Short mmCIF file of C-alpha atoms and ligand atoms in Angstrom, two decimals:
data_model
loop_
_atom_site.label_atom_id
_atom_site.label_comp_id
_atom_site.label_asym_id
_atom_site.label_seq_id
_atom_site.Cartn_x
_atom_site.Cartn_y
_atom_site.Cartn_z
CA MET D 1 -0.02 -0.17 -0.05
CA VAL D 2 1.37 3.52 -0.85
CA VAL D 3 1.23 7.16 -0.25
CA VAL D 4 2.14 9.32 -3.12
CA SER D 5 2.57 13.12 -3.21
CA GLY D 6 3.14 15.80 -5.52
CA SER D 7 5.20 19.01 -5.07
CA ASN D 8 3.56 20.46 -1.99
CA SER D 9 3.31 17.91 0.54
CA THR D 10 6.14 15.51 0.41
CA ALA D 11 7.47 15.91 4.11
CA LEU D 12 3.81 15.49 5.27
CA ALA D 13 3.37 12.44 2.92
CA GLN D 14 6.51 11.00 4.56
CA GLN D 15 5.02 11.42 7.93
CA LEU D 16 1.90 9.81 6.96
CA ALA D 17 3.61 7.00 5.40
CA ASP D 18 5.68 6.56 8.55
CA ALA D 19 2.62 6.58 10.62
CA LEU D 20 0.83 3.98 8.45
CA GLY D 21 4.05 1.90 7.82
CA TRP D 22 3.46 2.18 3.91
CA GLU D 23 5.90 3.15 1.46
CA HIS D 24 6.01 6.71 0.09
CA HIS D 25 6.56 7.68 -3.47
CA ARG D 26 7.08 11.16 -5.16
CA LEU D 27 5.17 11.67 -8.43
CA GLU D 28 7.06 13.64 -11.16
CA THR D 29 5.82 17.22 -11.16
CA ARG D 30 7.29 20.22 -13.06
CA ARG D 31 6.01 23.34 -14.94
CA PHE D 32 6.16 24.32 -18.48
CA PRO D 33 7.56 27.60 -19.49
CA ASP D 34 4.26 29.23 -19.65
CA THR D 35 3.70 27.94 -15.86
CA GLU D 36 1.14 25.24 -16.98
CA GLY D 37 1.65 22.02 -14.75
CA TYR D 38 2.87 18.64 -15.97
CA ILE D 39 2.47 15.34 -13.80
CA ARG D 40 3.45 11.75 -14.54
CA ILE D 41 3.45 8.59 -12.32
CA PRO D 42 7.07 7.27 -13.01
CA SER D 43 7.03 3.61 -14.15
CA GLU D 44 8.69 2.28 -10.88
CA VAL D 45 5.56 3.69 -9.03
CA THR D 46 3.17 2.10 -11.35
CA GLU D 47 2.84 -1.13 -9.51
CA GLY D 48 2.74 0.46 -6.15
CA VAL D 49 -0.32 2.59 -7.31
CA ARG D 50 -2.08 -0.43 -8.69
CA LYS D 51 -2.08 -1.78 -5.28
CA GLU D 52 -4.96 -1.10 -2.80
CA PRO D 53 -5.34 1.48 -1.51
CA VAL D 54 -3.38 4.50 -2.47
CA VAL D 55 -3.18 7.65 -0.63
CA LEU D 56 -2.54 10.84 -2.40
CA VAL D 57 -1.33 13.60 -0.22
CA SER D 58 -1.76 17.20 -1.87
CA ASN D 59 -2.74 20.77 -0.92
CA THR D 60 -5.10 23.02 -2.69
CA PHE D 61 -2.94 25.80 -1.92
CA PRO D 62 -1.83 27.89 -3.74
CA ASP D 63 -4.01 27.82 -6.99
CA SER D 64 -1.42 25.58 -8.73
CA GLY D 65 -1.94 22.96 -6.24
CA ILE D 66 -5.69 22.83 -7.22
CA VAL D 67 -4.68 21.79 -10.87
CA GLU D 68 -1.80 19.54 -9.67
CA THR D 69 -4.07 17.60 -7.30
CA MET D 70 -6.59 17.19 -10.13
CA LEU D 71 -4.10 16.09 -12.62
CA MET D 72 -2.54 13.44 -10.24
CA LEU D 73 -5.86 12.00 -9.31
CA SER D 74 -6.90 11.78 -13.06
CA SER D 75 -3.57 9.95 -13.57
CA ILE D 76 -3.97 7.45 -10.67
CA ARG D 77 -7.56 6.70 -11.74
CA ASP D 78 -6.74 5.94 -15.33
CA LEU D 79 -3.91 3.88 -14.10
CA ARG D 80 -5.93 1.89 -11.60
CA ASN D 81 -8.55 1.49 -14.35
CA GLY D 82 -5.85 0.04 -16.32
CA ASP D 83 -6.06 2.56 -19.02
CA LEU D 84 -2.34 2.94 -19.94
CA GLN D 85 -2.82 3.80 -23.71
CA ASN D 86 -0.14 6.36 -24.72
CA PHE D 87 0.97 8.09 -28.05
CA ARG D 88 4.28 6.46 -28.11
CA ASN D 89 2.93 3.16 -27.60
CA ILE D 90 5.37 2.49 -24.60
CA GLY D 91 4.60 -0.72 -22.39
CA PRO D 92 1.32 -2.54 -21.83
CA GLN D 93 -1.82 -0.29 -23.11
CA THR D 94 -4.12 -1.86 -21.07
CA LEU D 95 -4.38 -3.74 -17.56
CA PRO D 96 -7.17 -5.31 -15.42
CA GLN D 97 -9.56 -2.74 -13.84
CA LEU D 98 -9.02 -2.41 -10.11
CA GLY D 99 -11.90 -1.51 -7.68
CA LYS D 100 -12.13 1.42 -5.43
CA GLY D 101 -9.09 2.65 -3.26
CA VAL D 102 -7.92 5.96 -4.15
CA ILE D 103 -8.01 8.40 -0.87
CA LEU D 104 -7.23 12.07 -1.36
CA ALA D 105 -5.64 13.43 2.01
CA ILE D 106 -5.51 17.27 1.90
CA PRO D 107 -3.31 18.73 4.79
CA TYR D 108 -4.41 22.36 4.10
CA PHE D 109 -7.62 23.03 2.11
CA GLY D 110 -7.17 26.25 0.36
CA TYR D 111 -10.45 28.14 -0.06
CA SER D 112 -11.99 26.54 3.13
CA ARG D 113 -12.49 30.19 4.50
CA GLN D 114 -14.94 30.94 1.55
CA ASP D 115 -17.37 28.37 2.97
CA LYS D 116 -20.57 30.61 2.61
CA ARG D 117 -22.11 32.75 -0.10
CA PHE D 118 -21.47 35.91 2.13
CA LYS D 119 -23.03 38.16 -0.71
CA PRO D 120 -25.23 37.29 -3.66
CA GLY D 121 -23.30 36.04 -6.83
CA GLU D 122 -20.44 34.83 -4.95
CA ALA D 123 -19.04 31.32 -5.22
CA ILE D 124 -19.11 28.83 -2.31
CA SER D 125 -15.56 28.20 -3.27
CA ALA D 126 -14.95 25.59 -0.60
CA ARG D 127 -17.68 23.32 -1.77
CA ALA D 128 -17.09 23.91 -5.51
CA ILE D 129 -13.42 22.60 -5.28
CA ALA D 130 -14.20 19.71 -2.93
CA ASP D 131 -16.95 18.66 -5.29
CA MET D 132 -14.72 18.66 -8.07
CA LEU D 133 -12.02 16.57 -6.42
CA ALA D 134 -14.67 14.21 -4.95
CA GLY D 135 -15.34 13.22 -8.50
CA LEU D 136 -11.93 11.87 -9.06
CA CYS D 137 -11.35 9.81 -5.86
CA ASP D 138 -13.19 7.32 -3.65
CA GLY D 139 -12.53 9.00 -0.15
CA MET D 140 -11.29 12.25 1.13
CA VAL D 141 -9.51 13.29 4.38
CA PHE D 142 -9.04 16.79 5.40
CA LEU D 143 -6.94 18.01 8.12
CA ASP D 144 -8.08 20.73 10.75
CA ILE D 145 -10.53 22.07 8.04
CA HIS D 146 -11.57 25.62 9.04
CA ALA D 147 -15.61 24.72 9.22
CA SER D 148 -16.49 21.37 8.23
CA SER D 149 -20.10 22.05 7.83
CA VAL D 150 -19.73 23.26 4.05
CA LEU D 151 -18.22 19.72 3.23
CA GLU D 152 -21.10 17.71 4.77
CA GLY D 153 -22.61 15.30 2.30
CA LEU D 154 -19.95 15.01 -0.22
CA LYS D 155 -20.19 12.05 -2.65
CA VAL D 156 -17.62 10.12 -1.25
CA PRO D 157 -16.76 9.22 2.37
CA THR D 158 -15.10 11.91 4.20
CA ALA D 159 -12.73 12.13 7.23
CA PHE D 160 -12.25 15.48 9.11
CA THR D 161 -9.01 14.93 11.29
CA SER D 162 -7.38 17.14 13.81
CA SER D 163 -3.80 17.52 14.77
CA MET D 164 -4.84 18.86 18.24
CA PRO D 165 -3.67 15.95 20.32
CA GLU D 166 -0.02 16.22 18.58
CA LEU D 167 -0.24 20.10 19.04
CA ALA D 168 -1.24 19.39 22.81
CA ALA D 169 1.47 17.10 23.36
CA HIS D 170 3.96 19.42 21.58
CA LEU D 171 2.92 22.46 23.86
CA GLN D 172 2.85 20.37 27.08
CA GLU D 173 6.44 19.26 26.40
CA ASN D 174 7.84 22.54 25.21
CA VAL D 175 5.91 25.23 26.59
CA GLY D 176 4.00 23.94 29.71
CA PRO D 177 1.19 26.32 29.34
CA ASP D 178 -0.99 27.25 32.50
CA PHE D 179 -3.84 28.72 30.07
CA ILE D 180 -4.92 28.14 26.66
CA LEU D 181 -6.81 31.02 24.72
CA SER D 182 -9.08 30.69 21.74
CA PRO D 183 -8.73 34.08 19.76
CA ASP D 184 -12.36 33.82 18.47
CA LYS D 185 -15.27 31.77 18.65
CA GLY D 186 -14.59 29.75 15.56
CA ALA D 187 -11.48 27.95 17.39
CA ILE D 188 -13.36 27.39 20.59
CA ASP D 189 -13.73 23.70 19.87
CA ARG D 190 -10.05 23.18 18.96
CA ALA D 191 -8.40 25.30 21.63
CA SER D 192 -10.75 23.94 24.44
CA GLU D 193 -9.69 20.44 23.24
CA VAL D 194 -6.09 21.21 23.71
CA ALA D 195 -6.60 22.66 27.12
CA GLN D 196 -8.50 19.53 28.02
CA LEU D 197 -5.58 17.39 26.96
CA ILE D 198 -3.04 19.47 28.76
CA GLY D 199 -5.37 19.81 31.91
CA CYS D 200 -5.19 23.62 32.12
CA GLU D 201 -7.38 26.86 32.24
CA PHE D 202 -9.20 27.77 29.05
CA SER D 203 -10.94 30.94 27.79
CA TYR D 204 -11.71 32.75 24.36
CA LEU D 205 -12.26 36.19 22.71
CA GLU D 206 -14.72 37.46 20.68
CA LYS D 207 -13.22 38.94 17.52
CA THR D 208 -14.70 41.22 14.74
CA ARG D 209 -12.60 41.34 11.52
CA ILE D 210 -12.68 44.81 9.93
CA ASP D 211 -10.65 43.98 6.87
CA ALA D 212 -7.82 41.49 6.12
CA HIS D 213 -5.46 43.36 8.18
CA THR D 214 -7.74 44.91 10.92
CA ILE D 215 -8.73 42.78 13.96
CA VAL D 216 -10.77 44.03 16.93
CA HIS D 217 -11.23 41.90 20.06
CA LYS D 218 -14.14 42.69 22.46
CA ALA D 219 -12.58 43.61 25.95
CA LYS D 220 -12.78 40.75 28.50
CA ASP D 221 -11.14 40.01 31.79
CA LEU D 222 -8.92 36.77 31.60
CA ASP D 223 -7.15 35.49 34.58
CA VAL D 224 -3.74 35.18 33.25
CA ASP D 225 -1.86 37.36 35.56
CA GLY D 226 1.46 35.51 36.09
CA LYS D 227 0.62 32.81 33.52
CA ARG D 228 2.10 31.28 30.44
CA VAL D 229 -0.54 31.38 27.75
CA ALA D 230 -0.83 29.51 24.41
CA ILE D 231 -3.18 30.96 21.62
CA VAL D 232 -4.54 28.23 19.86
CA ASP D 233 -5.86 28.67 16.36
CA ASP D 234 -6.48 26.65 13.10
CA MET D 235 -4.42 28.96 10.77
CA ILE D 236 -2.20 32.05 11.12
CA ALA D 237 -2.27 34.16 7.77
CA THR D 238 -1.19 37.85 8.50
CA GLY D 239 -0.72 36.99 12.25
CA GLY D 240 -3.17 40.17 13.07
CA THR D 241 -5.69 37.91 15.08
CA ILE D 242 -2.60 36.46 17.42
CA CYS D 243 -0.97 39.94 17.80
CA ARG D 244 -3.96 41.47 18.95
CA ALA D 245 -4.83 38.69 21.28
CA ALA D 246 -1.31 38.73 22.58
CA GLU D 247 -1.51 42.35 23.30
CA ALA D 248 -4.67 41.91 25.37
CA LEU D 249 -2.85 38.92 27.33
CA ARG D 250 0.23 40.94 28.02
CA PHE D 251 -1.95 43.88 29.33
CA GLN D 252 -3.69 41.44 31.82
CA GLY D 253 -0.13 40.34 33.18
CA ALA D 254 0.53 36.96 31.18
CA THR D 255 4.39 36.43 31.65
CA GLU D 256 4.69 34.27 28.41
CA VAL D 257 2.58 34.11 25.36
CA HIS D 258 2.79 31.54 22.51
CA ALA D 259 0.82 30.92 19.25
CA ALA D 260 -0.01 27.48 18.03
CA CYS D 261 -1.90 26.52 14.84
CA SER D 262 -2.33 23.83 12.42
CA HIS D 263 -1.65 25.84 9.16
CA GLY D 264 1.12 28.26 9.23
CA LEU D 265 0.21 30.48 6.27
CA PHE D 266 2.36 33.27 7.65
CA THR D 267 1.69 35.67 4.85
CA GLY D 268 3.63 38.84 4.09
CA GLY D 269 6.44 38.95 6.89
CA ALA D 270 3.87 37.34 9.38
CA ILE D 271 6.50 35.58 11.42
CA ALA D 272 8.57 38.60 12.07
CA ARG D 273 5.32 40.53 13.26
CA LEU D 274 4.34 37.57 15.43
CA LEU D 275 7.47 37.58 17.12
CA ARG D 276 7.28 41.30 18.33
CA TYR D 277 4.03 40.00 20.50
CA VAL D 278 4.65 36.37 21.35
CA ASP D 279 7.62 34.04 22.72
CA GLY D 280 7.07 31.28 20.23
CA VAL D 281 5.29 30.20 17.16
CA HIS D 282 4.38 26.65 16.55
CA ALA D 283 2.85 24.86 13.39
CA THR D 284 2.42 21.68 11.74
CA GLY D 285 3.92 21.18 8.23
CA SER D 286 0.39 21.15 6.42
CA LEU D 287 2.09 24.00 4.63
CA ALA D 288 5.74 24.36 4.24
CA ASN D 289 6.70 26.93 6.83
CA ALA D 290 9.65 27.92 9.06
CA ARG D 291 7.78 26.97 12.19
CA ASP D 292 6.90 23.36 11.26
CA VAL D 293 7.60 21.55 14.76
CA ILE D 294 4.29 19.39 14.91
CA SER D 295 3.77 16.33 12.95
CA GLY D 296 0.70 16.06 11.03
CA GLY D 297 1.30 12.47 10.12
CA PRO D 298 -0.42 10.82 13.01
CA ALA D 299 -3.52 12.98 12.39
CA LEU D 300 -3.70 12.13 8.61
CA ALA D 301 -3.32 8.45 9.48
CA ARG D 302 -6.29 8.51 11.78
CA GLY D 303 -8.34 9.95 8.92
CA VAL D 304 -7.07 7.68 6.42
CA ARG D 305 -7.72 4.62 8.57
CA GLN D 306 -11.56 6.06 9.10
CA VAL D 307 -12.19 6.43 5.43
CA MET D 308 -10.39 3.08 4.77
CA ALA D 309 -13.03 1.40 7.09
CA GLU D 310 -15.85 3.19 5.63
CA LEU D 311 -14.82 1.90 2.01
CA ASP D 312 -14.23 -1.47 3.47
CA LEU D 313 -10.52 -1.52 2.59
CA GLU D 314 -9.06 -2.77 5.71
C1 R5P Q 1 -10.48 32.89 10.99
O1 R5P Q 1 -11.38 32.64 11.39
C2 R5P Q 1 -9.28 32.05 11.35
O2 R5P Q 1 -9.71 30.99 12.35
C3 R5P Q 1 -7.96 32.65 11.71
O3 R5P Q 1 -8.34 33.26 13.10
C4 R5P Q 1 -7.59 33.70 10.88
O4 R5P Q 1 -7.71 33.04 9.48
C5 R5P Q 1 -6.27 34.20 10.93
O5 R5P Q 1 -5.86 35.05 10.26
P1 R5P Q 1 -4.84 36.44 10.52
O6 R5P Q 1 -3.55 35.80 10.96
O7 R5P Q 1 -4.62 37.09 9.19
O8 R5P Q 1 -5.37 37.14 11.42
#
């Protein structure tokens, strides 16, 4: 059984393969001079991909990741259907068709935040992309999705998995927080799970986003005087949410403040900005980033096992 990956998730695919005890193969990916993508399943990987099941680990971020994921799934599907016909007539042209067994594991699902039609005429981007990819695989795994409700009822079995157990273990070992803070209502479930696993206090803030770079938190008394606090969120992009929350914590006497998330987008100098407000930044490698210190492999493995069980592939 194999894990395969393209250009954007090689390290995490290896972590998943290690967690499952499977092989990992990197597919061939490159760009044409006009930037269009090219993918190929190398001949030495063909046999592995025709075993059941195969898990493709690939992000839908940045946009080129969507196309690359689609092309890799299309090629894997043809190979498993035994459709090898090629213009140069190389190798066997057909092989026996195989049954279900292609699982797409998405560490960071780009467009997850456009999960509603906020104004008339908008695309519900998260759903549109997930529907398209669901048509090319037999099951899907999403890691720490922003809000799973938009993806309920996809046409293939779906697992929403979380790296919060590994994030909690990492914080406990390296930070030893006395208090976990959710910087907005959307992260309450995640952050409170981390607090529960560590066995420390928890609270949350109410956030209003004025624009992409401006965040306002409602004033709230937090019992953090003299405490070491970790702020836990699903993703950090500009860092604005964390910086404002960290300011409130320092103002109320927190002695140490850390930021932890699953998805470290860290756009436009976010890490430098964050380090003016917090003592440490901790993320998984769902996206390649300079703060990748938490393995996402075990969480993806839990999701893969769940989908395999639903597909009866165990
Ligand atoms: C939003 O609800 C998310 O959970 C994050 O809080 C948000 O995307 C972080 O963005 P930024 O780092 O730009 O404040």
